[in-house]
Amino acid sequence: MRGPAFAWPCLVRKRGVREAALALVIAMAVLLPFTVYAPVALRDLETGSLDLRFRLRGALPEAGRTVVLLVDEDSIKRLGRWPLSRRLYAKAVEILDRAGARVIAFDLLFAEPEEAVPSAVRGIARDAATRLDDPEDAKLRANLARIAEDEPDRDFAASLRRASGKTLLALAFSSFKGEAEDAPQLAEQVYQQLEPSRNEPFFPLQPTRALLPVPALTGAAGLGHVNIAFDRDGAPRYDDLALPFSGDFVPSLPVRAAAAYRGLPWSGVGLALGDGVRLGDVLVPTDPGMRLLINYRGPRGTIPTRSFADLVEGKLDTDL
């Protein structure tokens, strides 16, 4: 009788040890991915939760302040080729300006000149036209003059200047290695006013080379970068409100558009590194990397979208 009585507690202890060991193994198996791959796993959980919250919230009502004019496939078919001529963008600016648009922002890069006729050929045509003084050569002289003056970039720049300082163009950073190149064209485009901040800034992206609009396009009111840092799953969730470049900080195109829409002079927009950007009496908060989490209004189509071709062909109601 005594033997079995003593054997039972021993069996319980052995079983308890085995169960505790099994529980420990299971716990380690569950926690190991989080300890080894914690940043990755937690980031995936966070982004999945964020996307779910957007879907549960649903689309926000259309505010009626923004319209996207999209250079879509239909536009290219109807207008002829890609890239489109700068004269078409000049025409778009003139139409939008007359219609009363408050801000016209081009989310397009104009980093290379458009030369429908090479500059050397234009020079030859100009010289030839000046030498034709016979009245019978009037038609030839006019054609040569037309060739000599064929400068789409100049026409686009003129439309930008005429639009009363409401036009914005894009730049992009093309390199993040080596020493930053000098870009005098950015001197007036970087943040002009630094404010005290509470957080230490951290910039994982350090641009070193900028793709800027061609020098001829000097009529725009401002420039902003359009770089996007995609998340691990390829989704764009942030806008970098400021990126460091050659000792200064370059704003994103949305910041420039928001400031222009509110009628704020660019020199008065404040940058608090690590905290956010001040637009008048509104502080737009960011993380320490100056990234703004985008509050998406809804899926594609939530913001009214029209074809660029409809605009330049006069098929859109100007009240839009």
mmCIF file of C-alpha atoms in Angstrom:
data_model
loop_
_atom_site.group_PDB
_atom_site.id
_atom_site.type_symbol
_atom_site.label_atom_id
_atom_site.label_comp_id
_atom_site.label_asym_id
_atom_site.label_seq_id
_atom_site.Cartn_x
_atom_site.Cartn_y
_atom_site.Cartn_z
ATOM 1 C CA MET A 1 0.000 0.000 0.000
ATOM 2 C CA ARG A 2 2.726 2.415 0.859
ATOM 3 C CA GLY A 3 4.627 1.922 -2.393
ATOM 4 C CA PRO A 4 1.894 3.099 -4.770
ATOM 5 C CA ALA A 5 0.995 5.896 -2.392
ATOM 6 C CA PHE A 6 4.469 7.351 -2.779
ATOM 7 C CA ALA A 7 4.557 6.679 -6.509
ATOM 8 C CA TRP A 8 1.608 8.969 -7.292
ATOM 9 C CA PRO A 9 3.181 12.295 -6.213
ATOM 10 C CA CYS A 10 6.314 11.331 -8.132
ATOM 11 C CA LEU A 11 4.205 10.725 -11.228
ATOM 12 C CA VAL A 12 2.479 14.061 -10.752
ATOM 13 C CA ARG A 13 5.806 15.814 -10.473
ATOM 14 C CA LYS A 14 7.099 14.158 -13.645
ATOM 15 C CA ARG A 15 3.900 15.005 -15.510
ATOM 16 C CA GLY A 16 4.023 18.605 -14.248
ATOM 17 C CA VAL A 17 7.582 18.977 -15.422
ATOM 18 C CA ARG A 18 6.694 17.600 -18.832
ATOM 19 C CA GLU A 19 3.684 19.929 -19.138
ATOM 20 C CA ALA A 20 5.698 22.922 -17.991
ATOM 21 C CA ALA A 21 8.414 22.060 -20.480
ATOM 22 C CA LEU A 22 5.842 21.660 -23.249
ATOM 23 C CA ALA A 23 4.271 25.018 -22.357
ATOM 24 C CA LEU A 24 7.708 26.630 -22.387
ATOM 25 C CA VAL A 25 8.464 25.150 -25.813
ATOM 26 C CA ILE A 26 5.131 26.393 -27.174
ATOM 27 C CA ALA A 27 5.678 29.844 -25.689
ATOM 28 C CA MET A 28 9.153 30.021 -27.178
ATOM 29 C CA ALA A 29 7.817 28.910 -30.548
ATOM 30 C CA VAL A 30 5.209 31.686 -30.418
ATOM 31 C CA LEU A 31 7.562 34.387 -29.166
ATOM 32 C CA LEU A 32 10.620 33.472 -31.198
ATOM 33 C CA PRO A 33 9.406 35.124 -34.425
ATOM 34 C CA PHE A 34 8.661 38.294 -32.480
ATOM 35 C CA THR A 35 12.056 38.321 -30.763
ATOM 36 C CA VAL A 36 14.033 37.534 -33.887
ATOM 37 C CA TYR A 37 11.824 39.372 -36.425
ATOM 38 C CA ALA A 38 10.077 41.773 -34.036
ATOM 39 C CA PRO A 39 10.343 44.930 -36.184
ATOM 40 C CA VAL A 40 9.063 43.112 -39.273
ATOM 41 C CA ALA A 41 6.231 41.281 -37.528
ATOM 42 C CA LEU A 42 5.080 44.283 -35.526
ATOM 43 C CA ARG A 43 5.248 46.512 -38.610
ATOM 44 C CA ASP A 44 3.063 44.091 -40.571
ATOM 45 C CA LEU A 45 0.566 43.995 -37.711
ATOM 46 C CA GLU A 46 0.484 47.782 -37.540
ATOM 47 C CA THR A 47 -0.007 48.349 -41.274
ATOM 48 C CA GLY A 48 -2.643 45.616 -41.455
ATOM 49 C CA SER A 49 -4.497 47.233 -38.567
ATOM 50 C CA LEU A 50 -4.235 50.662 -40.206
ATOM 51 C CA ASP A 51 -5.629 49.411 -43.517
ATOM 52 C CA LEU A 52 -8.474 47.664 -41.703
ATOM 53 C CA ARG A 53 -9.359 50.841 -39.820
ATOM 54 C CA PHE A 54 -9.545 52.781 -43.093
ATOM 55 C CA ARG A 55 -11.911 50.175 -44.554
ATOM 56 C CA LEU A 56 -14.094 50.160 -41.440
ATOM 57 C CA ARG A 57 -14.274 53.956 -41.441
ATOM 58 C CA GLY A 58 -15.299 54.124 -45.096
ATOM 59 C CA ALA A 59 -14.797 56.943 -47.584
ATOM 60 C CA LEU A 60 -14.997 60.530 -46.375
ATOM 61 C CA PRO A 61 -17.378 62.905 -48.156
ATOM 62 C CA GLU A 62 -15.906 64.651 -51.182
ATOM 63 C CA ALA A 63 -14.785 68.114 -50.090
ATOM 64 C CA GLY A 64 -15.127 69.752 -53.506
ATOM 65 C CA ARG A 65 -11.763 71.529 -53.330
ATOM 66 C CA THR A 66 -9.549 69.214 -55.385
ATOM 67 C CA VAL A 67 -9.781 67.737 -58.857
ATOM 68 C CA VAL A 68 -7.245 65.361 -60.392
ATOM 69 C CA LEU A 69 -6.599 65.945 -64.084
ATOM 70 C CA LEU A 70 -5.061 62.667 -65.155
ATOM 71 C CA VAL A 71 -2.870 62.180 -68.213
ATOM 72 C CA ASP A 72 -4.413 58.777 -68.890
ATOM 73 C CA GLU A 73 -4.147 56.417 -71.846
ATOM 74 C CA ASP A 74 -7.106 58.103 -73.481
ATOM 75 C CA SER A 75 -5.324 61.457 -73.250
ATOM 76 C CA ILE A 76 -2.238 60.052 -74.955
ATOM 77 C CA LYS A 77 -4.325 58.506 -77.724
ATOM 78 C CA ARG A 78 -6.203 61.726 -78.351
ATOM 79 C CA LEU A 79 -3.306 64.162 -77.927
ATOM 80 C CA GLY A 80 -0.767 62.201 -79.903
ATOM 81 C CA ARG A 81 2.274 61.026 -77.990
ATOM 82 C CA TRP A 82 4.129 60.727 -74.705
ATOM 83 C CA PRO A 83 5.614 62.863 -73.351
ATOM 84 C CA LEU A 84 2.997 65.450 -74.202
ATOM 85 C CA SER A 85 4.086 68.762 -75.617
ATOM 86 C CA ARG A 86 4.694 71.517 -73.080
ATOM 87 C CA ARG A 87 2.357 73.660 -75.163
ATOM 88 C CA LEU A 88 -0.519 71.474 -73.994
ATOM 89 C CA TYR A 89 0.442 72.114 -70.371
ATOM 90 C CA ALA A 90 0.660 75.821 -71.172
ATOM 91 C CA LYS A 91 -2.874 75.668 -72.545
ATOM 92 C CA ALA A 92 -4.042 73.779 -69.448
ATOM 93 C CA VAL A 93 -2.618 76.474 -67.162
ATOM 94 C CA GLU A 94 -4.362 79.212 -69.133
ATOM 95 C CA ILE A 95 -7.720 77.397 -68.983
ATOM 96 C CA LEU A 96 -7.432 76.671 -65.257
ATOM 97 C CA ASP A 97 -6.289 80.194 -64.467
ATOM 98 C CA ARG A 98 -9.254 81.723 -66.318
ATOM 99 C CA ALA A 99 -11.603 79.317 -64.542
ATOM 100 C CA GLY A 100 -10.401 80.599 -61.152
ATOM 101 C CA ALA A 101 -8.307 77.680 -59.891
ATOM 102 C CA ARG A 102 -6.576 78.699 -56.669
ATOM 103 C CA VAL A 103 -3.591 76.351 -57.017
ATOM 104 C CA ILE A 104 -2.299 74.430 -60.054
ATOM 105 C CA ALA A 105 0.190 71.720 -59.061
ATOM 106 C CA PHE A 106 1.923 69.538 -61.647
ATOM 107 C CA ASP A 107 2.792 66.095 -60.311
ATOM 108 C CA LEU A 108 5.013 65.637 -63.368
ATOM 109 C CA LEU A 109 8.749 66.017 -63.902
ATOM 110 C CA PHE A 110 9.985 68.469 -66.521
ATOM 111 C CA ALA A 111 13.655 67.605 -66.068
ATOM 112 C CA GLU A 112 14.643 67.670 -69.735
ATOM 113 C CA PRO A 113 14.052 70.366 -72.355
ATOM 114 C CA GLU A 114 11.520 69.861 -75.096
ATOM 115 C CA GLU A 115 13.016 70.692 -78.447
ATOM 116 C CA ALA A 116 10.523 70.120 -81.226
ATOM 117 C CA VAL A 117 13.119 71.795 -83.446
ATOM 118 C CA PRO A 118 16.811 71.547 -82.413
ATOM 119 C CA SER A 119 18.272 74.849 -81.269
ATOM 120 C CA ALA A 120 20.898 74.778 -84.032
ATOM 121 C CA VAL A 121 18.171 74.486 -86.667
ATOM 122 C CA ARG A 122 16.220 77.316 -85.054
ATOM 123 C CA GLY A 123 19.317 79.486 -85.196
ATOM 124 C CA ILE A 124 19.813 78.779 -88.895
ATOM 125 C CA ALA A 125 16.149 79.534 -89.597
ATOM 126 C CA ARG A 126 16.394 82.807 -87.675
ATOM 127 C CA ASP A 127 19.464 83.918 -89.620
ATOM 128 C CA ALA A 128 17.880 82.952 -92.938
ATOM 129 C CA ALA A 129 14.676 84.851 -92.149
ATOM 130 C CA THR A 130 16.566 88.076 -91.429
ATOM 131 C CA ARG A 131 18.251 87.921 -94.852
ATOM 132 C CA LEU A 132 15.021 87.630 -96.818
ATOM 133 C CA ASP A 133 13.895 91.175 -97.556
ATOM 134 C CA ASP A 134 12.190 90.612 -100.920
ATOM 135 C CA PRO A 135 8.386 91.004 -100.616
ATOM 136 C CA GLU A 136 7.969 87.826 -102.660
ATOM 137 C CA ASP A 137 9.706 85.902 -99.881
ATOM 138 C CA ALA A 138 7.201 86.983 -97.223
ATOM 139 C CA LYS A 139 5.627 83.543 -96.886
ATOM 140 C CA LEU A 140 9.003 81.806 -96.661
ATOM 141 C CA ARG A 141 10.210 84.385 -94.162
ATOM 142 C CA ALA A 142 7.124 83.806 -91.978
ATOM 143 C CA ASN A 143 7.649 80.031 -92.039
ATOM 144 C CA LEU A 144 11.306 80.399 -91.118
ATOM 145 C CA ALA A 145 10.385 82.750 -88.285
ATOM 146 C CA ARG A 146 7.871 80.204 -87.035
ATOM 147 C CA ILE A 147 10.584 77.539 -86.962
ATOM 148 C CA ALA A 148 12.987 79.925 -85.208
ATOM 149 C CA GLU A 149 10.438 80.658 -82.479
ATOM 150 C CA ASP A 150 9.381 77.041 -81.928
ATOM 151 C CA GLU A 151 10.205 76.789 -78.195
ATOM 152 C CA PRO A 152 7.560 74.856 -76.194
ATOM 153 C CA ASP A 153 9.444 75.367 -72.904
ATOM 154 C CA ARG A 154 9.354 79.139 -73.399
ATOM 155 C CA ASP A 155 5.607 79.040 -74.056
ATOM 156 C CA PHE A 156 5.015 76.898 -70.958
ATOM 157 C CA ALA A 157 7.164 79.215 -68.827
ATOM 158 C CA ALA A 158 5.191 82.226 -70.067
ATOM 159 C CA SER A 159 1.906 80.598 -69.048
ATOM 160 C CA LEU A 160 3.347 79.818 -65.606
ATOM 161 C CA ARG A 161 4.293 83.465 -65.112
ATOM 162 C CA ARG A 162 0.898 84.713 -66.276
ATOM 163 C CA ALA A 163 -0.938 82.504 -63.769
ATOM 164 C CA SER A 164 -0.380 84.978 -60.940
ATOM 165 C CA GLY A 165 1.979 82.850 -58.855
ATOM 166 C CA LYS A 166 -0.414 79.936 -58.364
ATOM 167 C CA THR A 167 1.524 77.231 -60.253
ATOM 168 C CA LEU A 168 3.727 74.598 -58.606
ATOM 169 C CA LEU A 169 6.139 72.155 -60.234
ATOM 170 C CA ALA A 170 7.667 68.901 -59.038
ATOM 171 C CA LEU A 171 11.198 67.771 -58.382
ATOM 172 C CA ALA A 172 12.458 64.301 -57.499
ATOM 173 C CA PHE A 173 15.511 62.963 -55.735
ATOM 174 C CA SER A 174 17.265 60.396 -57.884
ATOM 175 C CA SER A 175 20.208 59.378 -55.690
ATOM 176 C CA PHE A 176 20.799 58.707 -51.990
ATOM 177 C CA LYS A 177 24.520 57.912 -52.104
ATOM 178 C CA GLY A 178 27.666 60.009 -51.881
ATOM 179 C CA GLU A 179 27.934 63.736 -51.326
ATOM 180 C CA ALA A 180 24.977 65.979 -52.072
ATOM 181 C CA GLU A 181 25.259 67.951 -55.288
ATOM 182 C CA ASP A 182 24.889 71.711 -55.257
ATOM 183 C CA ALA A 183 21.510 72.907 -56.567
ATOM 184 C CA PRO A 184 21.298 76.731 -56.609
ATOM 185 C CA GLN A 185 17.803 76.496 -58.104
ATOM 186 C CA LEU A 186 16.584 75.184 -54.723
ATOM 187 C CA ALA A 187 17.861 78.129 -52.682
ATOM 188 C CA GLU A 188 14.432 79.790 -52.438
ATOM 189 C CA GLN A 189 12.461 76.531 -52.423
ATOM 190 C CA VAL A 190 13.659 75.014 -49.132
ATOM 191 C CA TYR A 191 12.089 75.759 -45.751
ATOM 192 C CA GLN A 192 12.937 79.326 -44.787
ATOM 193 C CA GLN A 193 11.728 79.324 -41.185
ATOM 194 C CA LEU A 194 12.935 76.839 -38.536
ATOM 195 C CA GLU A 195 11.002 76.566 -35.272
ATOM 196 C CA PRO A 196 11.947 75.031 -31.903
ATOM 197 C CA SER A 197 11.131 71.330 -31.637
ATOM 198 C CA ARG A 198 10.733 68.826 -28.806
ATOM 199 C CA ASN A 199 11.826 65.669 -30.622
ATOM 200 C CA GLU A 200 15.174 64.710 -32.096
ATOM 201 C CA PRO A 201 14.757 64.351 -35.877
ATOM 202 C CA PHE A 202 15.847 61.215 -37.663
ATOM 203 C CA PHE A 203 16.153 61.008 -41.455
ATOM 204 C CA PRO A 204 16.560 57.492 -42.877
ATOM 205 C CA LEU A 205 16.614 59.012 -46.385
ATOM 206 C CA GLN A 206 19.511 61.309 -47.291
ATOM 207 C CA PRO A 207 19.093 62.541 -50.896
ATOM 208 C CA THR A 208 22.204 63.546 -52.797
ATOM 209 C CA ARG A 209 20.958 64.341 -56.319
ATOM 210 C CA ALA A 210 17.847 66.217 -57.457
ATOM 211 C CA LEU A 211 15.992 66.132 -60.762
ATOM 212 C CA LEU A 212 14.788 69.701 -61.187
ATOM 213 C CA PRO A 213 12.644 71.390 -63.840
ATOM 214 C CA VAL A 214 14.668 72.719 -66.762
ATOM 215 C CA PRO A 215 16.034 76.243 -66.122
ATOM 216 C CA ALA A 216 13.677 77.696 -68.732
ATOM 217 C CA LEU A 217 10.666 76.956 -66.502
ATOM 218 C CA THR A 218 11.330 79.744 -64.035
ATOM 219 C CA GLY A 219 7.785 81.069 -63.910
ATOM 220 C CA ALA A 220 6.407 78.632 -61.316
ATOM 221 C CA ALA A 221 5.604 79.940 -57.858
ATOM 222 C CA GLY A 222 7.328 77.040 -56.124
ATOM 223 C CA LEU A 223 8.771 73.534 -56.205
ATOM 224 C CA GLY A 224 8.142 70.474 -54.056
ATOM 225 C CA HIS A 225 9.490 66.950 -54.099
ATOM 226 C CA VAL A 226 7.321 63.988 -55.115
ATOM 227 C CA ASN A 227 9.408 61.119 -53.711
ATOM 228 C CA ILE A 228 7.425 58.305 -52.103
ATOM 229 C CA ALA A 229 8.828 55.785 -49.648
ATOM 230 C CA PHE A 230 6.756 52.630 -50.088
ATOM 231 C CA ASP A 231 6.032 50.326 -47.179
ATOM 232 C CA ARG A 232 7.180 46.702 -46.999
ATOM 233 C CA ASP A 233 4.043 45.568 -48.809
ATOM 234 C CA GLY A 234 4.446 48.161 -51.577
ATOM 235 C CA ALA A 235 1.735 50.515 -50.285
ATOM 236 C CA PRO A 236 2.341 54.291 -49.990
ATOM 237 C CA ARG A 237 1.263 55.381 -46.499
ATOM 238 C CA TYR A 238 3.441 58.412 -45.788
ATOM 239 C CA ASP A 239 4.401 61.752 -47.245
ATOM 240 C CA ASP A 240 7.868 63.084 -46.348
ATOM 241 C CA LEU A 241 7.047 66.679 -45.488
ATOM 242 C CA ALA A 242 10.758 67.517 -45.400
ATOM 243 C CA LEU A 243 13.827 65.779 -46.793
ATOM 244 C CA PRO A 244 17.386 66.919 -46.025
ATOM 245 C CA PHE A 245 19.454 68.050 -48.971
ATOM 246 C CA SER A 246 22.791 69.852 -49.002
ATOM 247 C CA GLY A 247 22.275 71.370 -45.548
ATOM 248 C CA ASP A 248 18.677 72.473 -46.140
ATOM 249 C CA PHE A 249 15.257 70.824 -45.998
ATOM 250 C CA VAL A 250 13.115 70.422 -49.106
ATOM 251 C CA PRO A 251 9.299 70.331 -48.769
ATOM 252 C CA SER A 252 6.996 67.912 -50.508
ATOM 253 C CA LEU A 253 4.700 69.130 -53.260
ATOM 254 C CA PRO A 254 1.600 68.610 -51.041
ATOM 255 C CA VAL A 255 3.064 70.988 -48.422
ATOM 256 C CA ARG A 256 3.614 73.652 -51.065
ATOM 257 C CA ALA A 257 0.087 73.121 -52.405
ATOM 258 C CA ALA A 258 -1.471 73.359 -48.936
ATOM 259 C CA ALA A 259 0.432 76.555 -48.138
ATOM 260 C CA ALA A 260 -0.503 78.134 -51.473
ATOM 261 C CA TYR A 261 -4.149 77.140 -51.045
ATOM 262 C CA ARG A 262 -4.228 78.822 -47.619
ATOM 263 C CA GLY A 263 -2.647 81.950 -49.096
ATOM 264 C CA LEU A 264 0.488 81.669 -46.964
ATOM 265 C CA PRO A 265 3.789 83.115 -48.168
ATOM 266 C CA TRP A 266 6.383 80.357 -48.344
ATOM 267 C CA SER A 267 8.764 82.328 -46.136
ATOM 268 C CA GLY A 268 6.193 82.114 -43.338
ATOM 269 C CA VAL A 269 5.787 78.323 -43.298
ATOM 270 C CA GLY A 270 7.514 76.926 -40.206
ATOM 271 C CA LEU A 271 9.500 73.695 -39.954
ATOM 272 C CA ALA A 272 9.914 72.099 -36.522
ATOM 273 C CA LEU A 273 12.348 69.251 -37.113
ATOM 274 C CA GLY A 274 11.059 66.038 -35.601
ATOM 275 C CA ASP A 275 7.670 67.589 -34.761
ATOM 276 C CA GLY A 276 5.897 68.829 -37.872
ATOM 277 C CA VAL A 277 5.189 71.742 -40.204
ATOM 278 C CA ARG A 278 3.315 74.882 -39.261
ATOM 279 C CA LEU A 279 0.903 76.329 -41.829
ATOM 280 C CA GLY A 280 -0.333 79.533 -40.272
ATOM 281 C CA ASP A 281 -2.185 78.565 -37.091
ATOM 282 C CA VAL A 282 -2.196 74.842 -37.954
ATOM 283 C CA LEU A 283 0.578 72.449 -36.925
ATOM 284 C CA VAL A 284 0.720 69.401 -39.178
ATOM 285 C CA PRO A 285 2.310 66.729 -36.955
ATOM 286 C CA THR A 286 4.848 64.197 -38.212
ATOM 287 C CA ASP A 287 7.016 61.448 -36.787
ATOM 288 C CA PRO A 288 10.701 62.228 -36.011
ATOM 289 C CA GLY A 289 11.545 61.434 -39.648
ATOM 290 C CA MET A 290 9.203 64.258 -40.783
ATOM 291 C CA ARG A 291 6.784 61.729 -42.248
ATOM 292 C CA LEU A 292 3.057 62.443 -42.294
ATOM 293 C CA LEU A 293 0.749 59.448 -42.101
ATOM 294 C CA ILE A 294 -1.642 59.998 -45.003
ATOM 295 C CA ASN A 295 -5.307 60.182 -44.025
ATOM 296 C CA TYR A 296 -6.744 58.657 -47.185
ATOM 297 C CA ARG A 297 -10.179 60.003 -48.027
ATOM 298 C CA GLY A 298 -11.154 56.759 -49.721
ATOM 299 C CA PRO A 299 -10.399 54.415 -52.620
ATOM 300 C CA ARG A 300 -9.557 55.440 -56.176
ATOM 301 C CA GLY A 301 -12.175 57.816 -57.524
ATOM 302 C CA THR A 302 -13.073 59.409 -54.166
ATOM 303 C CA ILE A 303 -11.457 62.633 -55.384
ATOM 304 C CA PRO A 304 -13.041 63.680 -58.710
ATOM 305 C CA THR A 305 -10.811 62.645 -61.603
ATOM 306 C CA ARG A 306 -11.071 63.865 -65.184
ATOM 307 C CA SER A 307 -9.077 63.255 -68.327
ATOM 308 C CA PHE A 308 -6.420 65.848 -69.163
ATOM 309 C CA ALA A 309 -7.490 65.639 -72.801
ATOM 310 C CA ASP A 310 -11.017 66.766 -71.863
ATOM 311 C CA LEU A 311 -9.535 69.855 -70.224
ATOM 312 C CA VAL A 312 -7.344 71.016 -73.121
ATOM 313 C CA GLU A 313 -10.047 70.169 -75.670
ATOM 314 C CA GLY A 314 -12.547 72.367 -73.839
ATOM 315 C CA LYS A 315 -14.915 69.549 -72.847
ATOM 316 C CA LEU A 316 -15.002 70.257 -69.103
ATOM 317 C CA ASP A 317 -17.377 72.642 -67.383
ATOM 318 C CA THR A 318 -15.271 75.530 -66.094
ATOM 319 C CA ASP A 319 -17.329 75.540 -62.868
ATOM 320 C CA LEU A 320 -15.601 72.248 -61.988
#
